[in-house]
């Protein structure tokens, strides 16, 4: 059965809460969770009780009533007896809530309290005709509870609980897998969600694993738990309603990845070609020395081996491109010769049989062909004999220099650290053979050089980078170019960097980072789906997301 989509609404006053609930219904939600922690004080206030009863009666969708105490991360600091009296009153009201949520810790604290709650909800031994069911819940905002197994066993031992709920802060992507296992093993409907950035998969994939519901916020400002997505994002980007048991999972692995435009682009593509897939941000922390590889291998290895996840493809970005290649080599997967020559890869394509077993896995670098295609299109012909200046000597520069030299261009690598530029030139020369024309120069020499094209592979000009206002070639030197010069920036956020703005001003031909992103994403998409990527759509949604339509 598909999972419900529930919007939690923090209640202060009746009218705004109902307005939000109507907006949630209009946006496509199935359930409302009234968070009354701050509207109910626990004092004997008739006005509060009337407001809450009215809220439930006027709720435009079936509702859960939750009065979360401060000791479980909520806002209610009154006593438990008052809460239970409220639940009794609601359970027997003319219009009762569909569910009440009570924490396991409160429920198991006293036999008297448990008995009162049991009298207010429907369950196998209930003698009265009631329509409210009990969600028994446990939360940990700090991490995976040490006593998780004990808590789950304690919940399962309660026959009056119709739905079980566990939510804790996920510390790694691997925590999602344990949450999926809990749902699979549960003897009744279960909500199992990871909080924080690492828990997104458990929220988006609830339907794939049979979770009872997932929560989403109405707006970014109205989240009630860390890592909650908005309903728009869940429905429009992740296409929550189309996710089912057989949906294949893809994602972008990196650190950080929360702001990647990959999910917007690839999910739109899956929808356009009718591919049953979903693409998620998959954060995997880096680390010094071998630590980054160890965490990449442990996390990605476990996700790939978890058969019910159907992980079929990854985009891999900073700082894990070398780690993907190394992992693929250790696993004995097919390694694309270009990725092997460069020492880095950005794509994993996994083919599985009907039972989810891996049939074939391939590690590829699509940055190389993307950069070459972008420049070839801008030049209007092949790159043989053209002089290309590559600015930077890091990971992206490596792919770009390899691609340009392999396509027959003469390449000068300009870099802040000349030594690193020389090392890159040596590495690519030995990979491609001494016949390629490569040289190294300090970055400062780029301005007075005379190349047919310049490709920025430094983070200068990038939002959040070391010099968002800076250009790797001075604006004045850009202005002195002939108008046949092409200026290509791999940075795509912002789309128009200071370097590209200067080039536009000087009427030079421009290639921006979105074009390269779309090319490399299109090749990944084709590898995963077997369908040609809707590149026009990719470009449109990427530019919309980056704010330049
Ligand atoms: P990287 O490996 O860290 O390399 C960074 C390079 O930039 C190094 O050569 C470094 O020079 C240079 N650099 C860094 N800060 C500098 C500064 N303040 N002044 C001058 N030079 C500086 O990074 P990367 O993985 O190659 O990524 C570079 C950029 O490519 C990213 O910022 C990203 O925006 C872009 N990118 C675009 C796409 C796309 O699809 N469009 C894909 C991937 C990446 P030193 O050697 O002297 O330190």
XYZ file of N, CA, C and O in Angstrom, residues 62-186:
500
model
N -8.136 13.798 7.508
C -7.992 12.988 8.721
C -6.744 13.451 9.480
O -5.761 13.864 8.855
N -6.815 13.369 10.808
C -5.693 13.965 11.550
C -5.128 13.078 12.650
O -5.779 12.170 13.159
N -3.879 13.412 12.980
C -3.188 12.856 14.144
C -3.120 14.003 15.146
O -2.809 15.131 14.747
N -3.397 13.736 16.418
C -3.172 14.773 17.431
C -1.950 14.366 18.247
O -1.875 13.257 18.772
N -1.003 15.281 18.304
C 0.250 15.032 19.023
C 0.508 16.184 19.985
O 0.444 17.344 19.579
N 0.783 15.844 21.224
C 1.138 16.858 22.212
C 2.498 16.438 22.770
O 2.586 15.783 23.810
N 3.557 16.777 22.020
C 4.881 16.215 22.327
C 5.506 16.938 23.515
O 5.676 18.158 23.490
N 5.884 16.196 24.550
C 6.506 16.838 25.714
C 7.938 17.295 25.428
O 8.590 16.790 24.504
N 8.396 18.227 26.232
C 9.757 18.775 26.033
C 10.801 17.671 26.162
O 11.803 17.680 25.447
N 10.556 16.708 27.056
C 11.566 15.660 27.246
C 11.681 14.719 26.046
O 12.584 13.895 25.991
N 10.797 14.855 25.043
C 10.940 14.061 23.814
C 11.051 14.987 22.593
O 10.650 14.663 21.493
N 11.573 16.188 22.840
C 11.857 17.098 21.722
C 10.706 18.010 21.343
O 10.798 18.736 20.357
N 9.591 17.991 22.098
C 8.449 18.829 21.770
C 8.396 20.107 22.596
O 9.410 20.521 23.165
N 7.209 20.719 22.671
C 7.073 21.999 23.358
C 6.162 21.946 24.576
O 5.941 22.964 25.236
N 5.591 20.794 24.892
C 4.634 20.689 26.008
C 5.385 20.449 27.314
O 6.155 19.478 27.422
N 5.144 21.344 28.321
C 5.838 21.089 29.584
C 4.870 20.910 30.746
O 5.229 21.058 31.907
N 3.613 20.574 30.427
C 2.647 20.245 31.488
C 2.791 18.783 31.902
O 3.708 18.085 31.473
N 1.856 18.303 32.729
C 2.037 16.914 33.192
C 1.291 15.915 32.299
O 0.445 16.276 31.480
N 1.637 14.640 32.481
C 1.089 13.591 31.625
C -0.398 13.360 31.889
O -1.159 13.053 30.961
N -0.835 13.506 33.152
C -2.247 13.266 33.458
C -3.145 14.200 32.644
O -4.189 13.789 32.139
N -2.715 15.470 32.545
C -3.523 16.444 31.797
C -3.585 16.049 30.322
O -4.645 16.130 29.683
N -2.467 15.601 29.780
C -2.454 15.166 28.367
C -3.398 14.001 28.157
O -4.134 13.931 27.185
N -3.338 13.056 29.090
C -4.153 11.858 28.924
C -5.636 12.205 29.035
O -6.468 11.686 28.274
N -5.966 13.119 29.945
C -7.374 13.546 30.045
C -7.820 14.166 28.724
O -8.946 13.951 28.263
N -6.914 14.941 28.112
C -7.242 15.547 26.817
C -7.499 14.453 25.778
O -8.495 14.506 25.043
N -6.640 13.448 25.734
C -6.810 12.366 24.753
C -8.126 11.623 24.992
O -8.826 11.251 24.046
N -8.463 11.422 26.277
C -9.743 10.745 26.584
C -10.911 11.571 26.051
O -11.828 11.046 25.421
N -10.817 12.891 26.270
C -11.905 13.767 25.813
C -12.000 13.765 24.291
O -13.097 13.749 23.720
N -10.838 13.736 23.619
C -10.843 13.759 22.153
C -11.348 12.431 21.586
O -12.132 12.405 20.632
N -10.908 11.342 22.200
C -11.279 10.011 21.699
C -12.778 9.766 21.758
O -13.330 8.999 20.951
N -13.437 10.405 22.706
C -14.877 10.182 22.857
C -15.692 11.369 22.336
O -16.903 11.436 22.543
N -15.033 12.321 21.692
C -15.749 13.496 21.163
C -16.610 13.090 19.964
O -16.433 12.007 19.392
N -17.535 13.983 19.553
C -18.397 13.680 18.402
C -17.561 13.439 17.147
O -17.859 12.563 16.345
N -16.543 14.290 16.966
C -15.624 14.070 15.837
C -14.243 13.790 16.434
O -13.499 14.711 16.746
N -13.900 12.538 16.582
C -12.598 12.222 17.178
C -11.477 12.300 16.156
O -11.726 12.184 14.952
N -10.236 12.481 16.580
C -9.125 12.426 15.621
C -8.932 10.992 15.142
O -9.277 10.052 15.859
N -8.377 10.819 13.941
C -8.146 9.463 13.438
C -7.074 8.767 14.275
O -7.130 7.580 14.516
N -6.053 9.543 14.693
C -4.963 8.983 15.501
C -4.594 9.932 16.629
O -4.731 11.149 16.486
N -4.126 9.366 17.734
C -3.365 10.165 18.698
C -1.977 9.543 18.771
O -1.821 8.343 18.570
N -0.983 10.407 18.991
C 0.398 9.917 19.081
C 0.844 10.034 20.530
O 0.760 11.115 21.128
N 1.278 8.928 21.109
C 1.767 8.936 22.488
C 3.141 8.293 22.506
O 3.369 7.259 21.857
N 4.070 8.900 23.249
C 5.428 8.374 23.317
C 5.454 7.092 24.135
O 4.805 6.995 25.176
N 6.249 6.147 23.675
C 6.425 4.881 24.390
C 6.840 5.142 25.845
O 6.346 4.498 26.778
N 7.741 6.138 26.024
C 8.262 6.402 27.373
C 7.136 6.818 28.320
O 7.113 6.420 29.491
N 6.184 7.622 27.818
C 5.063 8.051 28.676
C 4.094 6.886 28.889
O 3.640 6.629 30.004
N 3.841 6.166 27.823
C 2.848 5.073 27.839
C 3.265 3.964 28.795
O 2.434 3.371 29.489
N 4.583 3.702 28.831
C 5.015 2.584 29.689
C 5.368 3.034 31.099
O 5.757 2.220 31.921
N 5.236 4.340 31.360
C 5.664 4.830 32.680
C 4.725 4.386 33.798
O 5.154 4.072 34.885
N 3.397 4.356 33.530
C 2.478 3.938 34.606
C 1.315 3.132 34.031
O 0.797 3.435 32.951
N 0.954 2.091 34.772
C -0.125 1.206 34.322
C -1.435 1.981 34.235
O -2.260 1.758 33.335
N -1.597 2.941 35.112
C -2.822 3.736 35.166
C -2.964 4.589 33.894
O -4.021 4.635 33.258
N -1.844 5.205 33.526
C -1.847 6.068 32.346
C -2.105 5.231 31.076
O -2.903 5.601 30.213
N -1.440 4.077 31.037
C -1.624 3.194 29.880
C -3.096 2.777 29.761
O -3.692 2.785 28.679
N -3.676 2.444 30.905
C -5.074 1.994 30.895
C -6.007 3.102 30.387
O -6.909 2.861 29.587
N -5.725 4.339 30.838
C -6.574 5.465 30.399
C -6.453 5.680 28.888
O -7.436 5.934 28.207
N -5.224 5.580 28.381
C -5.043 5.769 26.927
C -5.752 4.635 26.186
O -6.453 4.871 25.196
N -5.587 3.429 26.683
C -6.236 2.285 26.023
C -7.755 2.425 25.979
O -8.415 1.950 25.043
N -8.294 3.101 26.994
C -9.753 3.296 27.008
C -10.210 4.310 25.953
O -11.373 4.349 25.577
N -9.242 5.140 25.495
C -9.605 6.206 24.550
C -9.382 5.826 23.095
O -9.706 6.600 22.199
N -8.783 4.644 22.833
C -8.467 4.282 21.441
C -9.048 2.914 21.069
O -9.306 2.087 21.939
N -9.223 2.721 19.772
C -9.726 1.420 19.322
C -8.573 0.412 19.263
O -7.445 0.751 18.894
N -8.847 -0.815 19.701
C -7.862 -1.898 19.650
C -8.621 -3.211 19.847
O -9.822 -3.200 20.187
N -7.980 -4.351 19.661
C -8.724 -5.625 19.658
C -9.559 -5.865 20.917
O -10.615 -6.497 20.854
N -9.113 -5.350 22.057
C -9.879 -5.639 23.286
C -10.829 -4.500 23.678
O -11.438 -4.541 24.749
N -10.929 -3.527 22.839
C -11.787 -2.369 23.161
C -13.258 -2.783 23.102
O -13.688 -3.414 22.130
N -14.014 -2.413 24.129
C -15.419 -2.787 24.118
C -16.292 -1.667 23.548
O -17.405 -1.902 23.085
N -15.766 -0.454 23.587
C -16.558 0.669 23.072
C -16.325 0.834 21.564
O -15.338 0.351 21.019
N -17.214 1.555 20.940
C -17.105 1.787 19.504
C -16.324 3.094 19.288
O -16.901 4.178 19.320
N -15.010 2.989 19.121
C -14.175 4.188 18.991
C -13.492 4.215 17.624
O -13.275 3.173 17.011
N -13.167 5.406 17.190
C -12.560 5.546 15.857
C -11.160 6.137 15.891
O -10.623 6.498 14.853
N -10.617 6.291 17.088
C -9.262 6.844 17.187
C -8.275 5.710 17.431
O -8.515 4.859 18.290
N -7.166 5.720 16.673
C -6.151 4.673 16.849
C -4.899 5.268 17.480
O -4.631 6.473 17.343
N -4.141 4.391 18.117
C -2.945 4.848 18.831
C -1.688 4.657 17.981
O -1.416 3.564 17.485
N -0.928 5.763 17.833
C 0.433 5.676 17.280
C 1.370 5.719 18.482
O 1.369 6.691 19.241
N 2.124 4.660 18.676
C 3.069 4.615 19.784
C 4.433 4.999 19.221
O 4.890 4.396 18.239
N 5.075 6.009 19.833
C 6.250 6.571 19.163
C 7.471 6.683 20.061
O 7.366 6.723 21.290
N 8.621 6.742 19.425
C 9.881 6.985 20.136
C 10.775 7.830 19.234
O 10.849 7.587 18.035
N 11.407 8.846 19.825
C 12.238 9.780 19.051
C 13.579 9.949 19.728
O 13.659 9.936 20.949
N 14.597 10.165 18.923
C 15.902 10.528 19.477
C 16.547 11.526 18.527
O 16.888 11.171 17.398
N 16.661 12.770 19.004
C 17.202 13.837 18.158
C 18.737 13.808 18.131
O 19.360 14.527 17.378
N 19.325 12.987 18.991
C 20.790 12.955 19.087
C 21.405 11.934 18.154
O 22.492 12.142 17.621
N 20.735 10.824 17.912
C 21.311 9.773 17.078
C 20.513 8.497 17.250
O 19.420 8.512 17.832
N 21.073 7.410 16.772
C 20.389 6.127 16.902
C 20.354 5.761 18.381
O 21.396 5.707 19.031
N 19.143 5.488 18.946
C 19.098 5.166 20.374
C 19.913 3.904 20.663
O 19.853 2.937 19.901
N 20.646 3.946 21.762
C 21.467 2.779 22.149
C 20.572 1.558 22.354
O 20.965 0.438 22.079
N 19.345 1.828 22.857
C 18.446 0.721 23.186
C 17.350 0.551 22.121
O 16.208 0.214 22.441
N 17.720 0.786 20.858
C 16.724 0.735 19.777
C 15.958 -0.598 19.768
O 14.724 -0.628 19.706
N 16.693 -1.688 19.852
C 16.053 -3.006 19.768
C 15.067 -3.191 20.923
O 13.956 -3.690 20.730
N 15.478 -2.768 22.103
C 14.595 -2.906 23.271
C 13.326 -2.058 23.081
O 12.221 -2.486 23.366
N 13.519 -0.838 22.561
C 12.350 0.041 22.357
C 11.378 -0.569 21.350
O 10.164 -0.513 21.543
N 11.919 -1.109 20.272
C 11.042 -1.689 19.252
C 10.285 -2.881 19.846
O 9.066 -3.025 19.665
N 11.002 -3.713 20.607
C 10.355 -4.885 21.215
C 9.255 -4.428 22.175
O 8.145 -5.001 22.203
N 9.538 -3.361 22.924
C 8.544 -2.857 23.891
C 7.300 -2.344 23.151
O 6.163 -2.558 23.592
N 7.502 -1.691 22.019
C 6.352 -1.193 21.239
C 5.520 -2.370 20.704
O 4.300 -2.348 20.756
N 6.256 -3.366 20.164
C 5.536 -4.508 19.558
C 4.758 -5.292 20.603
O 3.800 -5.999 20.265
N 5.162 -5.154 21.871
C 4.467 -5.897 22.943
C 3.155 -5.224 23.343
O 2.453 -5.725 24.223
N 2.842 -4.085 22.721
C 1.619 -3.354 23.107
C 0.512 -3.573 22.077
O 0.517 -2.932 21.017
N -0.458 -4.428 22.361
C -1.497 -4.713 21.356
C -2.418 -3.523 21.070
O -3.055 -3.483 20.018
N -2.448 -2.554 21.974
C -3.346 -1.409 21.734
C -2.761 -0.426 20.719
O -3.469 0.472 20.252
N -1.490 -0.582 20.397
C -0.872 0.348 19.435
C -1.187 -0.123 18.017
O -0.859 -1.249 17.653
N -1.825 0.739 17.231
C -2.160 0.360 15.850
C -1.007 0.634 14.908
O -0.842 -0.035 13.892
N -0.233 1.686 15.211
C 0.893 2.076 14.360
C 2.090 2.301 15.284
O 1.935 2.883 16.369
N 3.265 1.847 14.853
C 4.481 2.106 15.622
C 5.292 3.172 14.892
O 5.324 3.195 13.661
N 5.946 4.037 15.676
C 6.755 5.084 15.037
C 8.114 5.191 15.719
O 8.183 5.277 16.950
N 9.159 5.191 14.893
C 10.504 5.441 15.419
C 11.141 6.502 14.539
O 11.051 6.437 13.308
N 11.721 7.514 15.173
C 12.420 8.553 14.409
C 13.674 8.925 15.181
O 13.603 9.191 16.380
N 14.804 8.870 14.509
C 16.043 9.306 15.169
C 16.961 9.955 14.166
O 16.787 9.796 12.958
N 17.920 10.719 14.700
C 18.832 11.425 13.803
C 19.778 10.419 13.146
O 20.511 9.723 13.842
N 19.689 10.343 11.820
C 20.576 9.422 11.103
C 21.983 10.011 11.100
O 22.161 11.208 10.907
N 22.990 9.189 11.342
C 24.373 9.676 11.375
C 25.092 9.335 10.088
O 26.184 9.800 9.820
N 24.487 8.469 9.298
C 25.098 8.058 8.034
C 23.957 7.522 7.166
O 22.880 7.172 7.678
N 24.218 7.420 5.866
C 23.199 6.865 4.967
C 22.819 5.446 5.369
O 21.711 4.991 5.129
N 23.761 4.758 6.017
C 23.506 3.362 6.390
C 22.361 3.230 7.391
O 21.710 2.197 7.453
N 22.125 4.279 8.181
C 21.014 4.217 9.145
C 19.666 4.033 8.439
O 18.740 3.448 8.992
N 19.566 4.543 7.207
C 18.306 4.359 6.460
C 17.994 2.880 6.262
O 16.844 2.471 6.301
N 19.040 2.095 6.047
C 18.827 0.671 5.772
C 18.247 -0.027 7.002
O 17.358 -0.889 6.885
N 18.723 0.359 8.172
C 18.185 -0.239 9.401
C 16.706 0.167 9.568
O 15.867 -0.640 9.977
N 16.404 1.407 9.190
C 15.004 1.859 9.282
C 14.119 1.064 8.313
O 13.000 0.679 8.660
N 14.646 0.780 7.121
C 13.870 -0.024 6.160
C 13.661 -1.434 6.716
O 12.586 -2.018 6.569
N 14.690 -1.977 7.363
C 14.560 -3.318 7.958
C 13.462 -3.324 9.027
O 12.694 -4.284 9.128
N 13.413 -2.274 9.832
C 12.407 -2.221 10.907
C 10.992 -2.263 10.327
O 10.107 -2.936 10.859
N 10.801 -1.554 9.223
C 9.471 -1.568 8.586
C 9.160 -2.975 8.090
O 8.073 -3.512 8.311
N 10.159 -3.593 7.435
C 9.940 -4.932 6.857
C 9.614 -5.960 7.940
O 8.796 -6.854 7.734
N 10.244 -5.814 9.112
C 10.060 -6.813 10.179
C 8.826 -6.535 11.024
O 8.448 -7.356 11.867
N 8.203 -5.375 10.860
C 7.129 -4.979 11.776
C 5.865 -5.817 11.571
O 5.507 -6.161 10.443
